[in-house]
Coordinates of C-alpha atoms in Angstrom, one line a residue:
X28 CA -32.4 -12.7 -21.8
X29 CA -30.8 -8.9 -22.5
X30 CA -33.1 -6.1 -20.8
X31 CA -32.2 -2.5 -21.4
X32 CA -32.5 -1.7 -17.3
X33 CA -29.6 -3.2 -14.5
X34 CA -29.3 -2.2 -10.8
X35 CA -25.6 -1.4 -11.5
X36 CA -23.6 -0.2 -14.8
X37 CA -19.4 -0.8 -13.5
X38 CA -17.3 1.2 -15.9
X39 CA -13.5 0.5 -16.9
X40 CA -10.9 -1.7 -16.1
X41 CA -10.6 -1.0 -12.3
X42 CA -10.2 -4.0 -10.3
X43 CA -11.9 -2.3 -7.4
X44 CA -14.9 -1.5 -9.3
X45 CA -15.0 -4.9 -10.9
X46 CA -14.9 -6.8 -7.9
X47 CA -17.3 -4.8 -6.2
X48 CA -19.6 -6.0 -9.4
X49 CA -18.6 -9.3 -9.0
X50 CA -19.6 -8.7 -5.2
X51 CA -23.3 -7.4 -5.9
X52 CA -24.0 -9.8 -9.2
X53 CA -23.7 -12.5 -6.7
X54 CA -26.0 -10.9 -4.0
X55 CA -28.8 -10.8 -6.7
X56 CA -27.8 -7.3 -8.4
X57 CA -28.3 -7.3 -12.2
X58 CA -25.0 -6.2 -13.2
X59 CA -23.7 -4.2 -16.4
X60 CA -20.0 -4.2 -17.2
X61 CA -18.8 -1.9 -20.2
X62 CA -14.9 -2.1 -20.9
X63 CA -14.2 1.0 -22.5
X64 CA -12.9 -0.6 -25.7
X65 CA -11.0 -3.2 -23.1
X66 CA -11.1 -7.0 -23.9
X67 CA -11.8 -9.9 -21.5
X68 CA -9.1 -11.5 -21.4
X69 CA -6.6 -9.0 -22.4
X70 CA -3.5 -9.6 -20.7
X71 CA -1.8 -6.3 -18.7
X72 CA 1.0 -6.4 -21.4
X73 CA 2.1 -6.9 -24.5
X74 CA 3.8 -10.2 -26.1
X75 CA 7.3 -10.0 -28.2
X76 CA 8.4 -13.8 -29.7
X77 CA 6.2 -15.6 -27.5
X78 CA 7.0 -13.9 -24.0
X79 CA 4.6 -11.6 -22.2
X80 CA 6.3 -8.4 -20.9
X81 CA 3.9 -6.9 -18.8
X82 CA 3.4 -3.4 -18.6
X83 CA 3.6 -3.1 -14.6
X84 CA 4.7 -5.7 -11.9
X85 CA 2.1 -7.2 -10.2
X86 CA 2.8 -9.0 -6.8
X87 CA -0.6 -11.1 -4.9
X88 CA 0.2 -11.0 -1.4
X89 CA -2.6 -10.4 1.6
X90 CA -4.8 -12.9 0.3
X91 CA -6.0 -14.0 4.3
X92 CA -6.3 -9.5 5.1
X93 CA -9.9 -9.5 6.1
X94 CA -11.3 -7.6 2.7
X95 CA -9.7 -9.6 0.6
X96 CA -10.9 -12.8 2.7
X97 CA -14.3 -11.7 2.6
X98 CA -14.5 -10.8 -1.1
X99 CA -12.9 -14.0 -2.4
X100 CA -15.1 -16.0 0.1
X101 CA -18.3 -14.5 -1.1
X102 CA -17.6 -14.9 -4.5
X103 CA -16.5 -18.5 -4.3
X104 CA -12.9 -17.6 -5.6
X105 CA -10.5 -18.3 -2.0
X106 CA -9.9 -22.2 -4.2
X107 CA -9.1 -20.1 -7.2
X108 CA -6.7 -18.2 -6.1
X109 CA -4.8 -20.5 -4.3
X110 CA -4.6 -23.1 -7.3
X111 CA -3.3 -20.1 -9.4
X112 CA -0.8 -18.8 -7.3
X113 CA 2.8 -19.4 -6.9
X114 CA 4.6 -18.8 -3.5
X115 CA 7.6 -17.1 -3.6
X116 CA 10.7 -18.1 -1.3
X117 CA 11.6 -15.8 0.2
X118 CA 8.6 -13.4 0.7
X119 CA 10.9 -10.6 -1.0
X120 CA 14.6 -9.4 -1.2
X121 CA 16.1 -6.4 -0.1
X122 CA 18.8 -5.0 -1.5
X123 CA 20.3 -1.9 -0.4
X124 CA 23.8 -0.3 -1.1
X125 CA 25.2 -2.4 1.6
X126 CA 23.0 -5.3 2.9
X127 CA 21.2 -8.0 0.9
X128 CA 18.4 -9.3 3.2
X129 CA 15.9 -11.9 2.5
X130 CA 12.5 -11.7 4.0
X131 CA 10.1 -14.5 4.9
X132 CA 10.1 -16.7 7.6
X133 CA 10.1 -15.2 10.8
X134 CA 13.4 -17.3 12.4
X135 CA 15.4 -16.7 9.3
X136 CA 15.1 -13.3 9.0
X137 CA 15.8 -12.7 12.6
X138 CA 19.0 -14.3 11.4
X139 CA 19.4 -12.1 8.5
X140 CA 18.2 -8.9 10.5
X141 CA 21.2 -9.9 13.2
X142 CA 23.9 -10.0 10.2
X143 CA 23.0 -6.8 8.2
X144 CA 22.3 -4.5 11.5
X145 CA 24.2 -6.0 14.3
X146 CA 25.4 -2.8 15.8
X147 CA 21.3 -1.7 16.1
X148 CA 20.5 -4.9 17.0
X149 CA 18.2 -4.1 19.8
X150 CA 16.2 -1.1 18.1
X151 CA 15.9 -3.0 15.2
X152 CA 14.0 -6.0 16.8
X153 CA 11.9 -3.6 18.9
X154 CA 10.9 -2.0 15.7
X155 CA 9.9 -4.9 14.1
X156 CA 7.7 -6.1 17.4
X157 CA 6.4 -2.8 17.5
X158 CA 5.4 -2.9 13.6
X159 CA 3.7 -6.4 14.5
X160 CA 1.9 -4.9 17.5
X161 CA 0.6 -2.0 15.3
X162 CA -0.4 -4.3 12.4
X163 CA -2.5 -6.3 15.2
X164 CA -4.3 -3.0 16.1
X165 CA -4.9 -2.3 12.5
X166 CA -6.0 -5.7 11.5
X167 CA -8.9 -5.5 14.2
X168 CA -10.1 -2.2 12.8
X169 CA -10.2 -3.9 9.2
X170 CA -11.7 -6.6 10.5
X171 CA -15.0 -4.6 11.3
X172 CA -17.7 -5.3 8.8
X173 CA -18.1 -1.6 7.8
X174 CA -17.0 0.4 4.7
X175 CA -13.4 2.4 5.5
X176 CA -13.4 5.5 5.9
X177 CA -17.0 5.1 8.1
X178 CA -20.1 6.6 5.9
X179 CA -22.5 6.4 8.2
X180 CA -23.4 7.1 12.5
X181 CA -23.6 3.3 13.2
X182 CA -20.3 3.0 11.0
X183 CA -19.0 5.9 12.6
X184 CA -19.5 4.4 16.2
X185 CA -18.5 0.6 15.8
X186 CA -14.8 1.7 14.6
X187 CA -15.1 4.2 17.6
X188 CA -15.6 0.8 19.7
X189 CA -12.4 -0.6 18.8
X190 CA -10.1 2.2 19.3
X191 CA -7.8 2.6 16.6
X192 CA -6.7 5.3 14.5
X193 CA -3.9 5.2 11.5
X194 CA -2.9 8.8 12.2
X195 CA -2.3 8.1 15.4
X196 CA -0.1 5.3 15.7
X197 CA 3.2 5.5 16.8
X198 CA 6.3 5.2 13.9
X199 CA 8.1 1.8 14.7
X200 CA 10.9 3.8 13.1
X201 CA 11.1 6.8 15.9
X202 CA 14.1 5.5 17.9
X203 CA 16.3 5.8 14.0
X204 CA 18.5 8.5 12.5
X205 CA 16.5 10.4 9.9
X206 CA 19.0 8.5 6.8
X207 CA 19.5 4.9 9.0
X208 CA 19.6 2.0 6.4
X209 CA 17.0 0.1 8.3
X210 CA 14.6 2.6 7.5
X211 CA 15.2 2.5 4.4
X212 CA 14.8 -1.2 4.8
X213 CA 11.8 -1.0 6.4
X214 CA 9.7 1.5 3.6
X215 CA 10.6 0.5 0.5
X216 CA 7.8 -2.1 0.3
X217 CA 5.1 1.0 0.6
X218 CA 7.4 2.7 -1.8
X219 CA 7.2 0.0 -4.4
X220 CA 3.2 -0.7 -3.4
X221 CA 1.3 1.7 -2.1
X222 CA -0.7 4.0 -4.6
X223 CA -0.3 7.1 -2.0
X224 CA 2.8 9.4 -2.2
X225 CA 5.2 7.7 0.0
X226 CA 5.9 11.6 1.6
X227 CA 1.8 10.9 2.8
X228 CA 2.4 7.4 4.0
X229 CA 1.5 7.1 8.2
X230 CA 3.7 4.9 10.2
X231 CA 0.6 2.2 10.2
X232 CA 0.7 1.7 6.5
X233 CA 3.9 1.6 6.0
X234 CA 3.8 -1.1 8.7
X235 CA 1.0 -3.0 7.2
X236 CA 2.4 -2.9 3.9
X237 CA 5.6 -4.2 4.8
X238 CA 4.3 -7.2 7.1
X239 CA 1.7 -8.2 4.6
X240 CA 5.0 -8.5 2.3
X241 CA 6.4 -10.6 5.1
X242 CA 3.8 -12.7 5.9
X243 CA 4.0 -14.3 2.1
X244 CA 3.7 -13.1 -1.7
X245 CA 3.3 -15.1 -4.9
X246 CA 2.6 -14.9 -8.5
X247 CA -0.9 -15.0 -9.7
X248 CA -1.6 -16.6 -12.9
X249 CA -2.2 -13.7 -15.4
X250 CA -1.3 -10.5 -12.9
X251 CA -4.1 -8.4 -12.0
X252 CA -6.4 -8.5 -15.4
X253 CA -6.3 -12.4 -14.9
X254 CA -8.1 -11.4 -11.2
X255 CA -10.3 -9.0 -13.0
X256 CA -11.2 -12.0 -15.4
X257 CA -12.4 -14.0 -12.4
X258 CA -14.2 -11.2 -11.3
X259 CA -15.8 -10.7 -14.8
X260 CA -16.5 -14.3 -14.9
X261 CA -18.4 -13.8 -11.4
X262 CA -20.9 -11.2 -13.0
X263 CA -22.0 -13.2 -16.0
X264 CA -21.9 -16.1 -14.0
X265 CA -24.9 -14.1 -12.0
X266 CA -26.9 -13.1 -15.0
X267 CA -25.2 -9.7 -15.3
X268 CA -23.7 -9.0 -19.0
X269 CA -19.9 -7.9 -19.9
X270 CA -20.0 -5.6 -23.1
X271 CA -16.0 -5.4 -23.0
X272 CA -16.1 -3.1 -26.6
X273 CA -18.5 -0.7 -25.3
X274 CA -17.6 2.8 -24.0
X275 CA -19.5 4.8 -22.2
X276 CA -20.1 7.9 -23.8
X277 CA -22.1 9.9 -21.0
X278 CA -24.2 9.2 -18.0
X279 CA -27.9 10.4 -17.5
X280 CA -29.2 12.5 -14.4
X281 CA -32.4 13.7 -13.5
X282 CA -32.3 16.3 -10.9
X283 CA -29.3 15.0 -9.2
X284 CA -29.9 11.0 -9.7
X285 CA -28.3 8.8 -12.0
X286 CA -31.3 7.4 -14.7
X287 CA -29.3 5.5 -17.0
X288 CA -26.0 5.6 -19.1
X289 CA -25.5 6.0 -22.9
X290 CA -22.9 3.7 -24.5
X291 CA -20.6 5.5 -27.6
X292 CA -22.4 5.2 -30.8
X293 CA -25.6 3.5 -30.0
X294 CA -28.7 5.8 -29.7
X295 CA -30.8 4.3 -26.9
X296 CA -29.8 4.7 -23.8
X297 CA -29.2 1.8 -21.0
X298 CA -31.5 2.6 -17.9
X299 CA -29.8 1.7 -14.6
X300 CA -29.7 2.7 -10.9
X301 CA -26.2 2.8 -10.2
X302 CA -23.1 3.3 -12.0
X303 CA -19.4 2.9 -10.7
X304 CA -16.6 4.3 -12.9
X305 CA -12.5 4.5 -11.7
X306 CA -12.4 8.1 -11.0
X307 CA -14.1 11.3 -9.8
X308 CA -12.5 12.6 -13.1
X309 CA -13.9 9.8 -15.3
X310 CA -17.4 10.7 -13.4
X311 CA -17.0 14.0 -14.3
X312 CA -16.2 13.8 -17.8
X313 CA -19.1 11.4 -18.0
X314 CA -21.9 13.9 -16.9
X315 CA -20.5 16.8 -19.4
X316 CA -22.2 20.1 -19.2
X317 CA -23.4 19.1 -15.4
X318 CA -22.1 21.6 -12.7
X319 CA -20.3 19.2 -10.1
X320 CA -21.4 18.9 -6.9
X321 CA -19.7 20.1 -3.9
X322 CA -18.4 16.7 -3.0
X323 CA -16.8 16.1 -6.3
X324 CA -15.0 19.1 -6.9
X325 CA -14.0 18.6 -3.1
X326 CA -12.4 15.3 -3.9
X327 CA -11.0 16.6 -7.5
X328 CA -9.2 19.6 -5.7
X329 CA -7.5 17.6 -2.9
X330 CA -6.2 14.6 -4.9
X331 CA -3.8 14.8 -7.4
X332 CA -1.0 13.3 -9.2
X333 CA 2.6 12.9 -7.3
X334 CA 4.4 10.5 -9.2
X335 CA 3.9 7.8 -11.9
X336 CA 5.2 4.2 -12.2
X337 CA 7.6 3.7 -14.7
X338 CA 8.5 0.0 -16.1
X339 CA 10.9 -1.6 -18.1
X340 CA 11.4 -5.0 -19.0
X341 CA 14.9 -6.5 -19.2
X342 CA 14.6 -10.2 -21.6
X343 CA 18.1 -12.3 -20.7
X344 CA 19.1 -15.9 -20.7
X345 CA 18.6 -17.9 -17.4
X346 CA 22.4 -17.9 -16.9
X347 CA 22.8 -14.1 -16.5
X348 CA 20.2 -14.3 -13.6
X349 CA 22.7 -14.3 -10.6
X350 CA 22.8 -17.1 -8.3
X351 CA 20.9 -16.4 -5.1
X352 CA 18.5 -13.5 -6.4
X353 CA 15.4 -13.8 -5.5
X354 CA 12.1 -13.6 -7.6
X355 CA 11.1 -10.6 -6.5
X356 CA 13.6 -8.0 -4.9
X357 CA 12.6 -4.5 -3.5
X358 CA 16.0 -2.6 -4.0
X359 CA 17.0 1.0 -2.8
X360 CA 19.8 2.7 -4.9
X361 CA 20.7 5.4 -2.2
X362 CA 19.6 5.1 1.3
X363 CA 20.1 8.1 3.0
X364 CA 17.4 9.6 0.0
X365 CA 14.1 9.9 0.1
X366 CA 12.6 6.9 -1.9
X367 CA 10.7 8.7 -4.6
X368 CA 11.5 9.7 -7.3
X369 CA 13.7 7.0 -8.9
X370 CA 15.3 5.3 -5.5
X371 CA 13.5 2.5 -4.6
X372 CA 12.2 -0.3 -7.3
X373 CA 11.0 -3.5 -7.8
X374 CA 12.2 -6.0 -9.5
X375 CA 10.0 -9.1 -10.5
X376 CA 12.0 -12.1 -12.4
X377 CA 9.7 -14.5 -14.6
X378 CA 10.2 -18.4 -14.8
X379 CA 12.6 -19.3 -17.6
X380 CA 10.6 -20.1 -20.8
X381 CA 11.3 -23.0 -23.2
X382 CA 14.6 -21.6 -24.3
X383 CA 15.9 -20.8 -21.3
X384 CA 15.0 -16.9 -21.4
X385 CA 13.8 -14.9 -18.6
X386 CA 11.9 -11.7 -18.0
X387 CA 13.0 -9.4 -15.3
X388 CA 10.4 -6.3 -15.0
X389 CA 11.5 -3.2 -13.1
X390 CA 9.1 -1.1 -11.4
X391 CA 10.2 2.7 -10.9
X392 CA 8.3 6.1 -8.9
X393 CA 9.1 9.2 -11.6
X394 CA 8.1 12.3 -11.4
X395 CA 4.8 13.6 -13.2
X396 CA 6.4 14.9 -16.4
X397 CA 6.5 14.7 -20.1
X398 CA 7.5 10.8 -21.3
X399 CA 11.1 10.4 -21.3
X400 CA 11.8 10.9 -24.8
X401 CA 15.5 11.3 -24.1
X402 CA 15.8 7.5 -22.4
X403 CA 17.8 9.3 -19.3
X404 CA 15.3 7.5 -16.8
X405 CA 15.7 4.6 -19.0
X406 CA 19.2 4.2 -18.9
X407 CA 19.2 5.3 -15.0
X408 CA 16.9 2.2 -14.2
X409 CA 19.5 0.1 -16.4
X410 CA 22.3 1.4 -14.3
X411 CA 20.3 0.2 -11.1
X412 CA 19.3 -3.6 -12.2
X413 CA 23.0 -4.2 -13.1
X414 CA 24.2 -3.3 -9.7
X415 CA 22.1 -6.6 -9.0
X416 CA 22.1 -8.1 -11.9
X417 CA 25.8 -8.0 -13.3
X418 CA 26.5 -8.2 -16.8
X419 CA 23.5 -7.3 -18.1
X420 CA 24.8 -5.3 -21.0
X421 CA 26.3 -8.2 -22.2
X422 CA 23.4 -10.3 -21.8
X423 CA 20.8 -8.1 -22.5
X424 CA 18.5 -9.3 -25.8
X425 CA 16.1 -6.9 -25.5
X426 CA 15.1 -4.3 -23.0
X427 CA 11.8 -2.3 -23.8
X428 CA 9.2 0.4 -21.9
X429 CA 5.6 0.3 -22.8
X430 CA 5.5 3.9 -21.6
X431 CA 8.5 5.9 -22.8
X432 CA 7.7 5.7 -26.8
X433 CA 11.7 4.5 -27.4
X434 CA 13.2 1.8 -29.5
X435 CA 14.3 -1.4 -27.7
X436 CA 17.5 -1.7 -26.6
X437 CA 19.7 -4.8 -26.3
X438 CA 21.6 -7.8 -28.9
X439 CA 18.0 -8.2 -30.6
X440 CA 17.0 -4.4 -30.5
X441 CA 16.1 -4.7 -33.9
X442 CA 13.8 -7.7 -33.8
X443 CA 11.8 -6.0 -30.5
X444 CA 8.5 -5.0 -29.5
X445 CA 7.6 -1.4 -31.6
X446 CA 8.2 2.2 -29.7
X447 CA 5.0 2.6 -27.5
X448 CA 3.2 5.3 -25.0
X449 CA 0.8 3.4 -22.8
X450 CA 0.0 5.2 -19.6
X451 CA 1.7 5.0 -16.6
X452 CA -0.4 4.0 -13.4
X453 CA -0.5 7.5 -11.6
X454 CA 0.4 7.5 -7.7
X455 CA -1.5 10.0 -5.8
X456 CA -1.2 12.9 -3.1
X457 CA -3.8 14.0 -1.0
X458 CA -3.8 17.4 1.4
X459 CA -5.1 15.6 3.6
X460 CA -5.7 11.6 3.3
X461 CA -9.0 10.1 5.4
X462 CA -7.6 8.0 8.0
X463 CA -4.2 8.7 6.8
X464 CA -5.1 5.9 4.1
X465 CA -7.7 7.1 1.6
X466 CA -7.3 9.4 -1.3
X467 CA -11.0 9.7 -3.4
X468 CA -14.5 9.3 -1.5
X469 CA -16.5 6.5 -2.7
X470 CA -19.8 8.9 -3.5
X471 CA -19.5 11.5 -5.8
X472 CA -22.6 13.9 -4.8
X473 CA -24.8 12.3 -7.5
X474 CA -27.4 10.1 -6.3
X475 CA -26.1 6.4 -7.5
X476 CA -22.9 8.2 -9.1
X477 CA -20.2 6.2 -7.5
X478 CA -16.0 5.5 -7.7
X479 CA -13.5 3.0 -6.6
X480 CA -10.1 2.1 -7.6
X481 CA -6.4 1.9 -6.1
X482 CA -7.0 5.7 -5.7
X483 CA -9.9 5.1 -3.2
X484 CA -7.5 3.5 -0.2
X485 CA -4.0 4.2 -2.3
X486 CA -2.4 3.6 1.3
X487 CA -3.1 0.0 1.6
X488 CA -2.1 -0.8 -1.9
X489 CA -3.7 -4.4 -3.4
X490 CA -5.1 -4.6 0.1
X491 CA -6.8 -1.4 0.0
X492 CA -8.2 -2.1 -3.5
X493 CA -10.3 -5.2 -1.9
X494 CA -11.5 -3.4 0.9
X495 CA -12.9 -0.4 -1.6
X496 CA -14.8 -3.1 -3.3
X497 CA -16.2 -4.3 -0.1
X498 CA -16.9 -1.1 0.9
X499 CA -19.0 0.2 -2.0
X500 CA -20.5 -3.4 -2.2
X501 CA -21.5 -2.6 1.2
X502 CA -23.0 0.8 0.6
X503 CA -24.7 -0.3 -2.6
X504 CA -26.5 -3.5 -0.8
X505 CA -27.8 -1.2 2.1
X506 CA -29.3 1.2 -0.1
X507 CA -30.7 -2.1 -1.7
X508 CA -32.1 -3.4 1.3
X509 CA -34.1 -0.1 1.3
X510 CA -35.9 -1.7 -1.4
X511 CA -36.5 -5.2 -0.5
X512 CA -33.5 -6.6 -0.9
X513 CA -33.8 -9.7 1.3
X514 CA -36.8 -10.6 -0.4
X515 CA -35.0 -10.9 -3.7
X516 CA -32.5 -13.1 -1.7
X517 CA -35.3 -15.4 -0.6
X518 CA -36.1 -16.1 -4.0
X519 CA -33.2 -17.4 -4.8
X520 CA -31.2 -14.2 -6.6
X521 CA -28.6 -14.4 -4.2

């Protein structure tokens, strides 16, 4: 039955902050989800004559990382996920201006490696055993039970114990020329994937991102909100409640504490202990009129916006797909540039539908600007995908942006989806990232005032999203266990 109190209020569409509500609801946490006016169910696009163009990429890979291990484990969803995903072969494609290079198993792209960079043969297999060697380090360091970056002494002085620190491992990529192809090569999958400004990426990340790439990727069944569903599905499944059509207006202190959260256009007030929102920003506008603490505007001042991803989707018939491409291709326009803004993008082709039509969505770094109401970094990204895909003016039915506010484009321009401005998913800088990974701290300086999203560990990408969630999971359930925790668990809440 409804009560008007809960442990913990999640706010918004952030995966992190949804799984970590999916995480406490099943250790015995009465959880609150209000979705800001967001659907369950609501699919990360938008549908034009029966397709669904999404409105960014969304590649699983890293499912066997320890977060994500851990978080699907404990919620019951490791089955789930593998009956919903698709593998791809191969793990990606590169494509540069003068290799094509496909990534996966470890024998054949040795054999690709050898044909594409046979005159750096040597450095370019030391670089790969020294990315694998660094990945190893890192893994161990993730694999600590402790929320990243360490809150606490005993935190502090495990991940002391194993000896490993991002900013200090050595680049794989030393022994290159600063505009070498292979680094190039190497990058782009944190340039396509990370959330941090690629200019702020360490060496270890980059590493990690790329050899989580390597190591497999598939297609989840509904992208990223379909995993939010399952998460959503976890919380109710525990006796918390999903009010998806709620926003919340404002969030209640009392000398520094949360109290409670008031929903947009109701008059009573929920009463909670904790609330976790996307954003210091979204906390702040949330307590209007309260002076922020020290920790907030800390975060607020050394985080901001770098770049923004920019997507289009491309509809064409199965035959214009070129033989050979692969389903999902990370492709650098110029390698001897840096890879943001508007060098390296993704490129993620759907399955054909019943009449033989496929969607191929493009992924792009812009700069932080106005929309482009002129289509130049429309037609630039056009201009790219037909130096793989050729043809594609003349095959081209309908090419659209959820983000750029333009007509369609394309043989059925007229018949396509309406001009629209959804928001671009912003990718961050920091002056000066924790760990060389993390962007915004988990607290907020209010008591039970809490974020996570791909903004909390932008460096580790999908990967770092999981391992936020565990992380604030974490630091919620010890402050829990404050309170007698274990002996709700023994009654059979967890």
């Amino acid at each position: 039955m409804p009560t008007n109190y809960y442990d913990v209020v999640v706010v918004g569409q952030e995966l992190a902050a949804i799984a970590a509500g999916g995480l406490l609801a099943r250790r015995g946490f009465r959880v609150l989800w209000l979705g800001d006016g967001e659907a369950v169910g609501q699919p990360d696009g938008y549908s034009w004559q029966e397709l669904e163009l999404p409105t960014e990429p969304f590649v699983f890979a890293g499912a066997e990382r320890p977060a994500p291990r851990r978080v699907l484990a404990e919620t019951a969803l490791t089955q789930v996920i593998k009956r919903r995903t698709q593998p791809c072969r191969p793990s990606f494609q590169a494509v540069l201006p003068h290799a094509r290079i496909d990534v996966g198993e470890v024998d054949v792209l040795a054999r690709e490696i050898e044909r594409e960079f046979s005159h750096d043969r040597v450095m370019t297999q030391a670089a790969l055993v020294h990315a694998a060697e660094s990945d190893r380090r890192i893994e161990a360091l993730l694999e600590i039970d402790v929320t990243l970056p360490p809150q606490r002494f005993w935190e502090r002085r495990e991940v002391a114990r194993v000896g490993v620190d991002p900013r200090r491992e050595a680049d794989p990529l030393a022994g290159f020329a600063a505009r070498h192809a292979f680094r190039a090569f190497f990058a782009s999958v944190a340039a396509v994937t990370s959330d941090l400004d690629p200019r702020d990426l360490v060496p270890a990340a980059t590493a990690r991102l790329y050899t989580t790439w390597r190591r497999g990727t598939s297609r989840l069944v509904g992208g990223r909100q379909g995993l939010r569903d399952l998460f959503l599905e976890k919380i109710e499944a525990q006796s918390g409640e999903l009010q998806p059509q709620l926003e919340a207006a404002r969030i209640l202190l009392r000398r520094g504490k949360v109290t409670g959260i008031l929903p947009r256009g109701r008059k009573e007030a929920l009463g909670c202990g904790a609330v976790i929102v996307g954003s210091p920003a979204r906390a702040l506008a949330l307590c209007d009129g309260e002076k922020a603490p020290k920790t907030l505007a800390a975060a607020l001042g050394a985080v901001r916006v770098a770049f923004r991803r920019y997507t289009l989707n491309l509809v064409v018939p199965t035959e214009a797909v070129p033989e050979g491409m692969g389903s999902i291709v990370v492709a650098v326009d110029d390698d001897t540039r840096p890879l943001a803004p508007e060098n390296a993008f993704l490129l993620c082709a759907s399955d054909p539908d019943g009449q033989g039509r496929v969607v191929l969505t493009a992924s792009t770094l812009v700069a932080d600007a106005p929309a482009d109401e002129d289509g130049q970094v429309r037609a630039r990204l056009v201009a790219r995908v037909a130096r793989i895909v050729p043809f594609l003016a003349e095959n081209l039915l309908c090419g659209h942006s959820p983000h750029d506010g333009l007509p369609a484009i394309g043989r059925l321009a007229e018949k396509g989806p309406p001009p629209m401005r959804l928001p671009m998913t912003p990718v961050v800088r920091a002056t000066a990232p924790a760990w060389g990974l993390g962007g915004f701290p988990y607290a907020t300086g209010w008591k039970g005032l809490y974020t996570a999203s791909r903004a909390t560990l932008p460096a580790l990408g999908l990967e770092g999203e999981f391992t936020a969630a565990w992380g604030l999971a974490r630091i919620l359930t010890l402050a829990e266990g404050r309170r007698d925790f274990l002996k709700r668990r023994a009654i059979g809440r967890g």
